[in-house]
Coordinates of N, CA and C in Angstrom, one line a residue:
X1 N 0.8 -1.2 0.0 CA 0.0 0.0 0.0 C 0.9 1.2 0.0
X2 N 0.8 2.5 -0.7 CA 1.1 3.5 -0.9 C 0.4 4.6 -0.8
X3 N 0.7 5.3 0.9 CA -0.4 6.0 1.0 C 0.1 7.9 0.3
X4 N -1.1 8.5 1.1 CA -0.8 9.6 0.1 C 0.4 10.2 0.2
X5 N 0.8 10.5 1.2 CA 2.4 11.2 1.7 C 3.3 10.6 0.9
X6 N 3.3 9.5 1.1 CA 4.3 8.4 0.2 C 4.2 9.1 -1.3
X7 N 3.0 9.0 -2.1 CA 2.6 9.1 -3.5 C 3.2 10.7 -3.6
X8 N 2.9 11.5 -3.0 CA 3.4 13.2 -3.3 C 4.7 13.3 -3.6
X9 N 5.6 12.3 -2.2 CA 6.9 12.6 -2.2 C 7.8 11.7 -4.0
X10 N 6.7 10.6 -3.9 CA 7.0 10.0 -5.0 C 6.7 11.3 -6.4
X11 N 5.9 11.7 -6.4 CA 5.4 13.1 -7.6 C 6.4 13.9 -7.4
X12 N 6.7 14.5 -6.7 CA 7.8 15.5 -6.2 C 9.0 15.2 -7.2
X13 N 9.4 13.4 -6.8 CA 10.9 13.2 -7.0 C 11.2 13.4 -8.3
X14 N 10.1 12.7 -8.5 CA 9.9 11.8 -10.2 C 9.0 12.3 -11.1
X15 N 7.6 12.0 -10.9 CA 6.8 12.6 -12.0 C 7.1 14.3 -12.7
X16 N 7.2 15.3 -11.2 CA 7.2 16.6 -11.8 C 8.5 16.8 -12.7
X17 N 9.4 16.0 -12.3 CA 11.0 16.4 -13.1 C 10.6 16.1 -14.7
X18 N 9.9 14.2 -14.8 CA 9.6 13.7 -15.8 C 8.5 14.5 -16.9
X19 N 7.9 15.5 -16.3 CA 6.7 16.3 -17.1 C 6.4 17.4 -16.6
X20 N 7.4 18.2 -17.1 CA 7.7 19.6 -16.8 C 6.4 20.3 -17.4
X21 N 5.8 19.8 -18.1 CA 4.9 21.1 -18.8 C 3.1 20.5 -18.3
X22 N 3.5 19.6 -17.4 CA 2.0 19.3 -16.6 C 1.8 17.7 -16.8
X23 N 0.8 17.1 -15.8 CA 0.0 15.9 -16.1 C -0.8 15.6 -15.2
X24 N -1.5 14.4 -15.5 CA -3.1 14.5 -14.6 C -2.6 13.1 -14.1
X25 N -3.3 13.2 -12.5 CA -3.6 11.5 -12.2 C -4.8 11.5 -11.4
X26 N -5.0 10.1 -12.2 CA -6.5 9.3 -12.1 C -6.2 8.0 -10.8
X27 N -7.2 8.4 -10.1 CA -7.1 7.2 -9.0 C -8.2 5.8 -9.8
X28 N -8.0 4.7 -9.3 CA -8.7 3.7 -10.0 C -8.4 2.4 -9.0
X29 N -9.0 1.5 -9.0 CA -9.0 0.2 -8.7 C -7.9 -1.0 -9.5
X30 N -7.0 -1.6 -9.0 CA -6.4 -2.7 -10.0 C -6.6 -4.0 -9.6
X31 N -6.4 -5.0 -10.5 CA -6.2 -6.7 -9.8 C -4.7 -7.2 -10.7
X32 N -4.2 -8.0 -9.8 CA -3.4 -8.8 -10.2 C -3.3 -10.4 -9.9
X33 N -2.8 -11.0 -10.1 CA -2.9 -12.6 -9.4 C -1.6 -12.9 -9.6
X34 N -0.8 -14.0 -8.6 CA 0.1 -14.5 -7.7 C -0.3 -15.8 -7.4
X35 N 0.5 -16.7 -6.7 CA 0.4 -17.9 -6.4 C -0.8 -17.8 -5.1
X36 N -1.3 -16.6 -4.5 CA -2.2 -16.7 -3.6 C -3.7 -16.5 -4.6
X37 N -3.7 -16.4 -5.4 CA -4.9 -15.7 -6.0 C -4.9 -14.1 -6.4
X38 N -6.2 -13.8 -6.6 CA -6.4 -12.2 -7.2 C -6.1 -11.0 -6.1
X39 N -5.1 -10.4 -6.5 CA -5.4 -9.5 -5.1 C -6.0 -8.0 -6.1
X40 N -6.3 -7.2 -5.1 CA -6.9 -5.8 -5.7 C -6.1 -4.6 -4.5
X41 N -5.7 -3.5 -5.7 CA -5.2 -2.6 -5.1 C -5.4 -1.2 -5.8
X42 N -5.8 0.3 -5.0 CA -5.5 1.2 -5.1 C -4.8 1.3 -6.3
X43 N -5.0 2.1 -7.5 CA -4.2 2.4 -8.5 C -3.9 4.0 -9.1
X44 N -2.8 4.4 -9.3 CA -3.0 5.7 -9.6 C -2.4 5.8 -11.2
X45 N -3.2 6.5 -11.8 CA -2.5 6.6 -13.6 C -2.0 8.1 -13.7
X46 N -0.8 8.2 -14.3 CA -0.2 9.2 -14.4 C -0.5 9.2 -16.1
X47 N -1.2 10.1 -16.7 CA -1.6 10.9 -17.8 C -0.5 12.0 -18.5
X48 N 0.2 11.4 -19.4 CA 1.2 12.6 -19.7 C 1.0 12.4 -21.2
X49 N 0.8 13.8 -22.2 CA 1.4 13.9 -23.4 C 2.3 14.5 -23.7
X50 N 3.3 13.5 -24.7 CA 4.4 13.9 -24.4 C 5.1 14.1 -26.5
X51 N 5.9 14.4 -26.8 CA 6.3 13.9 -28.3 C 6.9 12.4 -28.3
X52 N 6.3 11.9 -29.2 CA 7.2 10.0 -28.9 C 8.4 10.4 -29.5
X53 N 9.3 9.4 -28.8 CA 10.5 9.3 -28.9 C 11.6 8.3 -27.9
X54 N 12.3 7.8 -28.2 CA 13.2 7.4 -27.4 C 13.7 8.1 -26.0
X55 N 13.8 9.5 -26.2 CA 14.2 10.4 -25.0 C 12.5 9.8 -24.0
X56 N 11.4 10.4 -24.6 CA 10.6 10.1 -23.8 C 10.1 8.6 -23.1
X57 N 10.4 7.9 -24.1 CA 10.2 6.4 -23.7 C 11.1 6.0 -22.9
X58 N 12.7 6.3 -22.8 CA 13.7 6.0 -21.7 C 13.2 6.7 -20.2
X59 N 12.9 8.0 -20.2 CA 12.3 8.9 -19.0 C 11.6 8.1 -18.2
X60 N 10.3 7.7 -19.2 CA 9.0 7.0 -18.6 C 9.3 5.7 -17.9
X61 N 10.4 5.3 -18.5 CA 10.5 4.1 -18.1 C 11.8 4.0 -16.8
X62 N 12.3 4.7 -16.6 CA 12.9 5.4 -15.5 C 12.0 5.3 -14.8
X63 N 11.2 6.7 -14.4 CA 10.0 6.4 -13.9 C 9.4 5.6 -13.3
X64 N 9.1 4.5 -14.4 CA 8.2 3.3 -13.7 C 9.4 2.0 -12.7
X65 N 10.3 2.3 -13.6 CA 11.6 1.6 -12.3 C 11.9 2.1 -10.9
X66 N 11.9 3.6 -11.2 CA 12.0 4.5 -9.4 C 10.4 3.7 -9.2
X67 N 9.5 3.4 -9.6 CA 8.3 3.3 -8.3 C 8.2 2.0 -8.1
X68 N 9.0 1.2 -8.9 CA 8.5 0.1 -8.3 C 9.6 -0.7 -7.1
X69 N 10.9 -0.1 -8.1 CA 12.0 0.2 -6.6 C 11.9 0.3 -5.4
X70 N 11.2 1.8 -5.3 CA 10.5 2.7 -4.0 C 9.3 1.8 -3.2
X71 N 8.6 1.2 -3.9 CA 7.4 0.7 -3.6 C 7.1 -0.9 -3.6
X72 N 8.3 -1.4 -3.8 CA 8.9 -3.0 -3.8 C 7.5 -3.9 -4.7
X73 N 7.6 -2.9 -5.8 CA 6.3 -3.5 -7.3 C 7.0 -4.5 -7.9
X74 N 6.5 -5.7 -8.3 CA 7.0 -6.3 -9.3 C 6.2 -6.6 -10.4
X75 N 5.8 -5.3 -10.9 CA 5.5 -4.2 -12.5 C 4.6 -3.4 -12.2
X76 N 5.1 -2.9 -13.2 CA 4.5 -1.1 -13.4 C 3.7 -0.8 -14.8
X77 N 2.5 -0.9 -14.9 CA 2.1 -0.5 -16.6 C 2.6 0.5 -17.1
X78 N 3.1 0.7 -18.0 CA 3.6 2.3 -18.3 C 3.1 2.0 -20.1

């Protein structure tokens, strides 16, 4: 679980550096399944447009490695 304080300082570190010129996030519901069954978790979507490219696809994906690092995920949709 990743509560709010956690999630800000996470926006702070990461998101605002990675999308200088704004983005939105959506809170939502997720499921995943593991050898215990379905679990469901709090989900937050980070909304960026950005120009495609390699610079941005390396960033994002940065990104999704700091939070799963930070937050001991093993994956991140990006």
């Amino acid at each position: 679980h990743v509560d709010d304080a956690q999630w800000q300082r996470f926006v702070v570190d990461h998101v605002v550096p990675a999308a200088p010129d704004g983005f939105t996030v959506l809170r939502g519901q997720g499921g995943w399944r593991d050898a215990s069954g379905m679990r469901h978790e709090t989900a937050r979507i980070v909304e960026v447009v950005h120009v495609d490219g390699t610079v941005a696809l390396e960033v994002w994906r940065g990104v999704a490695q700091a939070y799963a690092k930070r937050f001991r995920q093993q994956s991140v949709l990006r």
